[in-house]
Amino acid sequence: MTMESSLLEFKNIAKEFVGSGKQRIVALGDVSLSIQQGEFVSIVGPSGCGKTTLLRLAAGLDIPSSGRVLYDGELVTGPGPERGLVFQAYTAFPWLTVRENIAFGLNPSNPIQEDERITRWLEKTGLTEFADHYPKALSGGMRQRMALARTMIVSPKVVLMDEPMGALDQRTREKMQSFLLQVILETNTTAILVTHDIREAVLLSDRIIILGARPGRIVGEIKSDLANPRNHHQLATPEFESIYNRVGECLLE
Amino acid sequence: MIAAIALLSAWILIAFLGLVDSVFLPSPFETLKSFFKLLSLQFFEEQLVPSTIRILFAFLLSVIIAFPLGLLSSQNPFVRKMILPVCSFARYLPVAAFVPLCILWFGIGDGQKVAVIMLGVTFPLVLLIAADTASTPTELIETGRTFGLSKAEIVRRIVLPWALPAIWEDLRISAGWAWSYLILAELVAGNSGIGYFVVQSQRYLETANVFAGILFIGLLGLLTDLIFRIIGSRLFRWV
């Protein structure tokens, strides 16, 4: 691993919050992590281990109490369009149509070219026939595809996902996983996925970071070297099971 | 509905049996007759038009003042600390108690009515608009931030569109208050308006007209409400 290929870097990150009783809560202890260009990294761990905090620091929505977050070698001081974010909740803008939601982050300087892009993403997400509907007409899975399209349409270098499939039922979830894999592969985007589903982490990512709680810290790191491209049939393979078990053991320690 | 029918039946019965002198309680028939007499050009010109102009003007001014103050309070901690305590206190001051003061300051003309309505509507409206705009979900604001939107762009593209349906609903409710305060102001002092008509009718013991006037005020309130609802459902189809 060379230095220049690392796209996102956490250097001795600590993050503290002031709790309700004025006591200090240490969300992250001393975390160092380096993510390479084009990598798909999942972060798993028990609740309260600071997985979401880590993601928010990468997005620039929070600033670390100590340590530094570097994006492409530069200090992260706030959010930016090169680091896209997909939330757990279906963040639809209810007053915008599906098309307008997807186009939200685009700069309307080149309308014709962007119209084509919007149309392409509507097709990709299977939302073409809902283009002029409001999000209230969409199911959970459709909304999350729309949210992903809204994030991806501006071509971020990194996409940060906070349990984007956490609230979906099993079948919708599998479809969404396939869709996500396809989108990430096509666009060659670096991805960080926070999830509590180990199967999802093993299936989707190249590397799994396991966090421990109180204070949040990295307790393990496991490569998922399943053959690419990934698909749901791999869930039944011995390779999958072996990685799955190793992640599970690491979480239990 | 059943309660309304029961009340009306009791009213008809009392009037029919002549249990109460019609000076105190006119029959429903008399009231209705007076009501339809009100639907004349003269009444519209002399009472309805002045009342409507007052309420429109005062309500619009209240909204123009309350909207930016409420929005700023929700967005800026400094403004919030300056404005919200004042409004929270002011909304507990009974508007009725300010009517004499308004007469002293503005006379018995339109100025006094506008002042009374504005005193009653503006302060709570600031609080409501502040709450509506502050209710924008954090995820939506943060989604905006990750697209690199500035604070002003976030207010324009996220906070306002999010809050508008709730603000509209609050305007509908406060328009109801505005009617009450208008009538209050007109009852106490003035020489035109629906409230003035009611108090004049009482002075001449034309009780049926008092009843008709009250009915008219109620219907006006209902009409205002309906207009707000219809426009709201057209404007905010996504809700």
PDB file of C-alpha atoms in Angstrom, chain A residues 103-246:
ATOM      1  CA  ALA A 103     -31.492  16.179  -9.261  1.00  0.00           C
ATOM      2  CA  PHE A 104     -31.210  17.991  -5.913  1.00  0.00           C
ATOM      3  CA  GLY A 105     -27.417  18.181  -5.760  1.00  0.00           C
ATOM      4  CA  LEU A 106     -26.876  19.036  -9.423  1.00  0.00           C
ATOM      5  CA  ASN A 107     -25.820  22.465 -10.463  1.00  0.00           C
ATOM      6  CA  PRO A 108     -28.284  23.653 -13.097  1.00  0.00           C
ATOM      7  CA  SER A 109     -25.558  25.176 -15.269  1.00  0.00           C
ATOM      8  CA  ASN A 110     -25.812  22.606 -18.040  1.00  0.00           C
ATOM      9  CA  PRO A 111     -29.483  21.595 -18.137  1.00  0.00           C
ATOM     10  CA  ILE A 112     -29.454  19.394 -21.254  1.00  0.00           C
ATOM     11  CA  GLN A 113     -26.536  17.233 -20.203  1.00  0.00           C
ATOM     12  CA  GLU A 114     -27.970  16.974 -16.719  1.00  0.00           C
ATOM     13  CA  ASP A 115     -31.391  16.024 -18.009  1.00  0.00           C
ATOM     14  CA  GLU A 116     -29.769  13.021 -19.637  1.00  0.00           C
ATOM     15  CA  ARG A 117     -28.025  12.103 -16.418  1.00  0.00           C
ATOM     16  CA  ILE A 118     -31.265  12.331 -14.443  1.00  0.00           C
ATOM     17  CA  THR A 119     -33.058  10.180 -17.007  1.00  0.00           C
ATOM     18  CA  ARG A 120     -30.261   7.618 -16.848  1.00  0.00           C
ATOM     19  CA  TRP A 121     -30.433   7.447 -13.042  1.00  0.00           C
ATOM     20  CA  LEU A 122     -34.220   7.192 -13.126  1.00  0.00           C
ATOM     21  CA  GLU A 123     -33.832   4.175 -15.409  1.00  0.00           C
ATOM     22  CA  LYS A 124     -31.078   2.676 -13.290  1.00  0.00           C
ATOM     23  CA  THR A 125     -33.185   2.922 -10.144  1.00  0.00           C
ATOM     24  CA  GLY A 126     -36.299   1.692 -11.936  1.00  0.00           C
ATOM     25  CA  LEU A 127     -38.109   4.881 -10.940  1.00  0.00           C
ATOM     26  CA  THR A 128     -38.827   6.241 -14.434  1.00  0.00           C
ATOM     27  CA  GLU A 129     -42.574   5.798 -14.150  1.00  0.00           C
ATOM     28  CA  PHE A 130     -42.540   7.511 -10.744  1.00  0.00           C
ATOM     29  CA  ALA A 131     -40.441  10.450 -11.952  1.00  0.00           C
ATOM     30  CA  ASP A 132     -43.212  12.992 -11.455  1.00  0.00           C
ATOM     31  CA  HIS A 133     -44.639  11.492  -8.261  1.00  0.00           C
ATOM     32  CA  TYR A 134     -43.916  12.766  -4.791  1.00  0.00           C
ATOM     33  CA  PRO A 135     -41.848  10.473  -2.523  1.00  0.00           C
ATOM     34  CA  LYS A 136     -44.933   9.661  -0.415  1.00  0.00           C
ATOM     35  CA  ALA A 137     -45.989   7.359  -3.273  1.00  0.00           C
ATOM     36  CA  LEU A 138     -42.772   5.294  -2.988  1.00  0.00           C
ATOM     37  CA  SER A 139     -42.034   2.175  -0.967  1.00  0.00           C
ATOM     38  CA  GLY A 140     -39.086   2.041   1.435  1.00  0.00           C
ATOM     39  CA  GLY A 141     -36.830   0.306  -1.066  1.00  0.00           C
ATOM     40  CA  MET A 142     -37.690   2.755  -3.817  1.00  0.00           C
ATOM     41  CA  ARG A 143     -36.992   5.697  -1.552  1.00  0.00           C
ATOM     42  CA  GLN A 144     -33.612   4.340  -0.621  1.00  0.00           C
ATOM     43  CA  ARG A 145     -32.740   3.760  -4.297  1.00  0.00           C
ATOM     44  CA  MET A 146     -33.784   7.351  -4.924  1.00  0.00           C
ATOM     45  CA  ALA A 147     -31.569   8.553  -2.044  1.00  0.00           C
ATOM     46  CA  LEU A 148     -28.633   6.568  -3.427  1.00  0.00           C
ATOM     47  CA  ALA A 149     -29.216   8.009  -6.911  1.00  0.00           C
ATOM     48  CA  ARG A 150     -29.332  11.539  -5.471  1.00  0.00           C
ATOM     49  CA  THR A 151     -25.984  10.940  -3.798  1.00  0.00           C
ATOM     50  CA  MET A 152     -24.338   9.181  -6.765  1.00  0.00           C
ATOM     51  CA  ILE A 153     -25.536  11.509  -9.522  1.00  0.00           C
ATOM     52  CA  VAL A 154     -23.040  14.190  -8.483  1.00  0.00           C
ATOM     53  CA  SER A 155     -20.220  11.621  -8.904  1.00  0.00           C
ATOM     54  CA  PRO A 156     -18.744  11.627  -5.399  1.00  0.00           C
ATOM     55  CA  LYS A 157     -15.296  10.090  -4.934  1.00  0.00           C
ATOM     56  CA  VAL A 158     -16.409   8.379  -1.719  1.00  0.00           C
ATOM     57  CA  VAL A 159     -19.900   7.303  -0.766  1.00  0.00           C
ATOM     58  CA  LEU A 160     -20.542   7.009   2.962  1.00  0.00           C
ATOM     59  CA  MET A 161     -23.507   4.855   3.929  1.00  0.00           C
ATOM     60  CA  ASP A 162     -25.037   4.631   7.386  1.00  0.00           C
ATOM     61  CA  GLU A 163     -27.042   1.400   7.534  1.00  0.00           C
ATOM     62  CA  PRO A 164     -28.844   2.315   4.325  1.00  0.00           C
ATOM     63  CA  MET A 165     -30.616  -1.031   4.270  1.00  0.00           C
ATOM     64  CA  GLY A 166     -31.290  -1.302   7.986  1.00  0.00           C
ATOM     65  CA  ALA A 167     -34.991  -0.608   7.720  1.00  0.00           C
ATOM     66  CA  LEU A 168     -35.745  -2.758   4.664  1.00  0.00           C
ATOM     67  CA  ASP A 169     -37.327  -6.206   4.685  1.00  0.00           C
ATOM     68  CA  GLN A 170     -35.208  -9.190   3.675  1.00  0.00           C
ATOM     69  CA  ARG A 171     -36.129  -9.405  -0.013  1.00  0.00           C
ATOM     70  CA  THR A 172     -35.980  -5.672  -0.628  1.00  0.00           C
ATOM     71  CA  ARG A 173     -32.700  -5.654   1.214  1.00  0.00           C
ATOM     72  CA  GLU A 174     -31.154  -8.271  -1.079  1.00  0.00           C
ATOM     73  CA  LYS A 175     -32.333  -6.387  -4.146  1.00  0.00           C
ATOM     74  CA  MET A 176     -30.883  -3.197  -2.710  1.00  0.00           C
ATOM     75  CA  GLN A 177     -27.565  -4.939  -2.015  1.00  0.00           C
ATOM     76  CA  SER A 178     -27.337  -6.096  -5.631  1.00  0.00           C
ATOM     77  CA  PHE A 179     -28.241  -2.636  -6.828  1.00  0.00           C
ATOM     78  CA  LEU A 180     -25.620  -1.071  -4.586  1.00  0.00           C
ATOM     79  CA  LEU A 181     -22.922  -3.497  -5.790  1.00  0.00           C
ATOM     80  CA  GLN A 182     -23.773  -2.766  -9.388  1.00  0.00           C
ATOM     81  CA  VAL A 183     -23.736   1.016  -8.885  1.00  0.00           C
ATOM     82  CA  ILE A 184     -20.449   0.998  -6.969  1.00  0.00           C
ATOM     83  CA  LEU A 185     -18.843  -1.277  -9.563  1.00  0.00           C
ATOM     84  CA  GLU A 186     -20.040   0.800 -12.528  1.00  0.00           C
ATOM     85  CA  THR A 187     -18.935   4.102 -11.067  1.00  0.00           C
ATOM     86  CA  ASN A 188     -15.783   2.725  -9.416  1.00  0.00           C
ATOM     87  CA  THR A 189     -16.588   4.723  -6.294  1.00  0.00           C
ATOM     88  CA  THR A 190     -14.839   4.203  -2.979  1.00  0.00           C
ATOM     89  CA  ALA A 191     -17.434   3.103  -0.425  1.00  0.00           C
ATOM     90  CA  ILE A 192     -17.725   2.947   3.347  1.00  0.00           C
ATOM     91  CA  LEU A 193     -20.716   1.080   4.682  1.00  0.00           C
ATOM     92  CA  VAL A 194     -21.787   1.075   8.316  1.00  0.00           C
ATOM     93  CA  THR A 195     -23.937  -1.960   9.028  1.00  0.00           C
ATOM     94  CA  HIS A 196     -24.902  -4.324  11.826  1.00  0.00           C
ATOM     95  CA  ASP A 197     -25.479  -7.149   9.366  1.00  0.00           C
ATOM     96  CA  ILE A 198     -22.289  -9.232   9.120  1.00  0.00           C
ATOM     97  CA  ARG A 199     -23.559 -11.137   6.059  1.00  0.00           C
ATOM     98  CA  GLU A 200     -24.069  -7.856   4.269  1.00  0.00           C
ATOM     99  CA  ALA A 201     -20.591  -6.668   5.258  1.00  0.00           C
ATOM    100  CA  VAL A 202     -18.880  -9.873   4.080  1.00  0.00           C
ATOM    101  CA  LEU A 203     -20.825 -10.036   0.835  1.00  0.00           C
ATOM    102  CA  LEU A 204     -20.403  -6.419  -0.208  1.00  0.00           C
ATOM    103  CA  SER A 205     -16.990  -5.307   0.951  1.00  0.00           C
ATOM    104  CA  ASP A 206     -13.307  -5.880   0.298  1.00  0.00           C
ATOM    105  CA  ARG A 207     -12.429  -5.244   3.912  1.00  0.00           C
ATOM    106  CA  ILE A 208     -14.355  -5.324   7.175  1.00  0.00           C
ATOM    107  CA  ILE A 209     -13.383  -3.127  10.100  1.00  0.00           C
ATOM    108  CA  ILE A 210     -14.637  -4.395  13.447  1.00  0.00           C
ATOM    109  CA  LEU A 211     -15.148  -1.807  16.170  1.00  0.00           C
ATOM    110  CA  GLY A 212     -15.445  -2.399  19.912  1.00  0.00           C
ATOM    111  CA  ALA A 213     -17.434  -0.212  22.285  1.00  0.00           C
ATOM    112  CA  ARG A 214     -16.643   2.064  25.226  1.00  0.00           C
ATOM    113  CA  PRO A 215     -14.512   3.624  24.009  1.00  0.00           C
ATOM    114  CA  GLY A 216     -15.018   3.002  20.312  1.00  0.00           C
ATOM    115  CA  ARG A 217     -11.867   1.488  18.843  1.00  0.00           C
ATOM    116  CA  ILE A 218     -10.788  -0.890  16.099  1.00  0.00           C
ATOM    117  CA  VAL A 219     -10.627  -4.448  17.442  1.00  0.00           C
ATOM    118  CA  GLY A 220     -10.096  -6.247  14.175  1.00  0.00           C
ATOM    119  CA  GLU A 221      -9.802  -6.031  10.454  1.00  0.00           C
ATOM    120  CA  ILE A 222     -10.663  -8.853   8.074  1.00  0.00           C
ATOM    121  CA  LYS A 223     -10.297  -9.005   4.310  1.00  0.00           C
ATOM    122  CA  SER A 224     -13.226 -10.383   2.379  1.00  0.00           C
ATOM    123  CA  ASP A 225     -11.605 -11.916  -0.673  1.00  0.00           C
ATOM    124  CA  LEU A 226     -14.636 -13.471  -2.308  1.00  0.00           C
ATOM    125  CA  ALA A 227     -14.452 -13.560  -6.088  1.00  0.00           C
ATOM    126  CA  ASN A 228     -15.656 -10.449  -7.892  1.00  0.00           C
ATOM    127  CA  PRO A 229     -18.249  -9.588  -9.026  1.00  0.00           C
ATOM    128  CA  ARG A 230     -20.153 -10.516  -5.898  1.00  0.00           C
ATOM    129  CA  ASN A 231     -23.598 -12.091  -5.948  1.00  0.00           C
ATOM    130  CA  HIS A 232     -25.987 -13.653  -3.462  1.00  0.00           C
ATOM    131  CA  HIS A 233     -25.054 -17.221  -4.499  1.00  0.00           C
ATOM    132  CA  GLN A 234     -21.744 -16.703  -2.704  1.00  0.00           C
ATOM    133  CA  LEU A 235     -23.640 -16.641   0.595  1.00  0.00           C
ATOM    134  CA  ALA A 236     -23.748 -20.465   0.420  1.00  0.00           C
ATOM    135  CA  THR A 237     -20.039 -20.997  -0.253  1.00  0.00           C
ATOM    136  CA  PRO A 238     -17.491 -22.252   2.324  1.00  0.00           C
ATOM    137  CA  GLU A 239     -15.329 -19.174   1.634  1.00  0.00           C
ATOM    138  CA  PHE A 240     -18.184 -16.944   2.685  1.00  0.00           C
ATOM    139  CA  GLU A 241     -18.817 -18.981   5.816  1.00  0.00           C
ATOM    140  CA  SER A 242     -15.182 -18.882   6.817  1.00  0.00           C
ATOM    141  CA  ILE A 243     -14.968 -15.067   6.573  1.00  0.00           C
ATOM    142  CA  TYR A 244     -18.349 -14.720   8.237  1.00  0.00           C
ATOM    143  CA  ASN A 245     -17.201 -16.827  11.191  1.00  0.00           C
ATOM    144  CA  ARG A 246     -13.962 -14.914  11.567  1.00  0.00           C
TER     145      ARG A 246
END
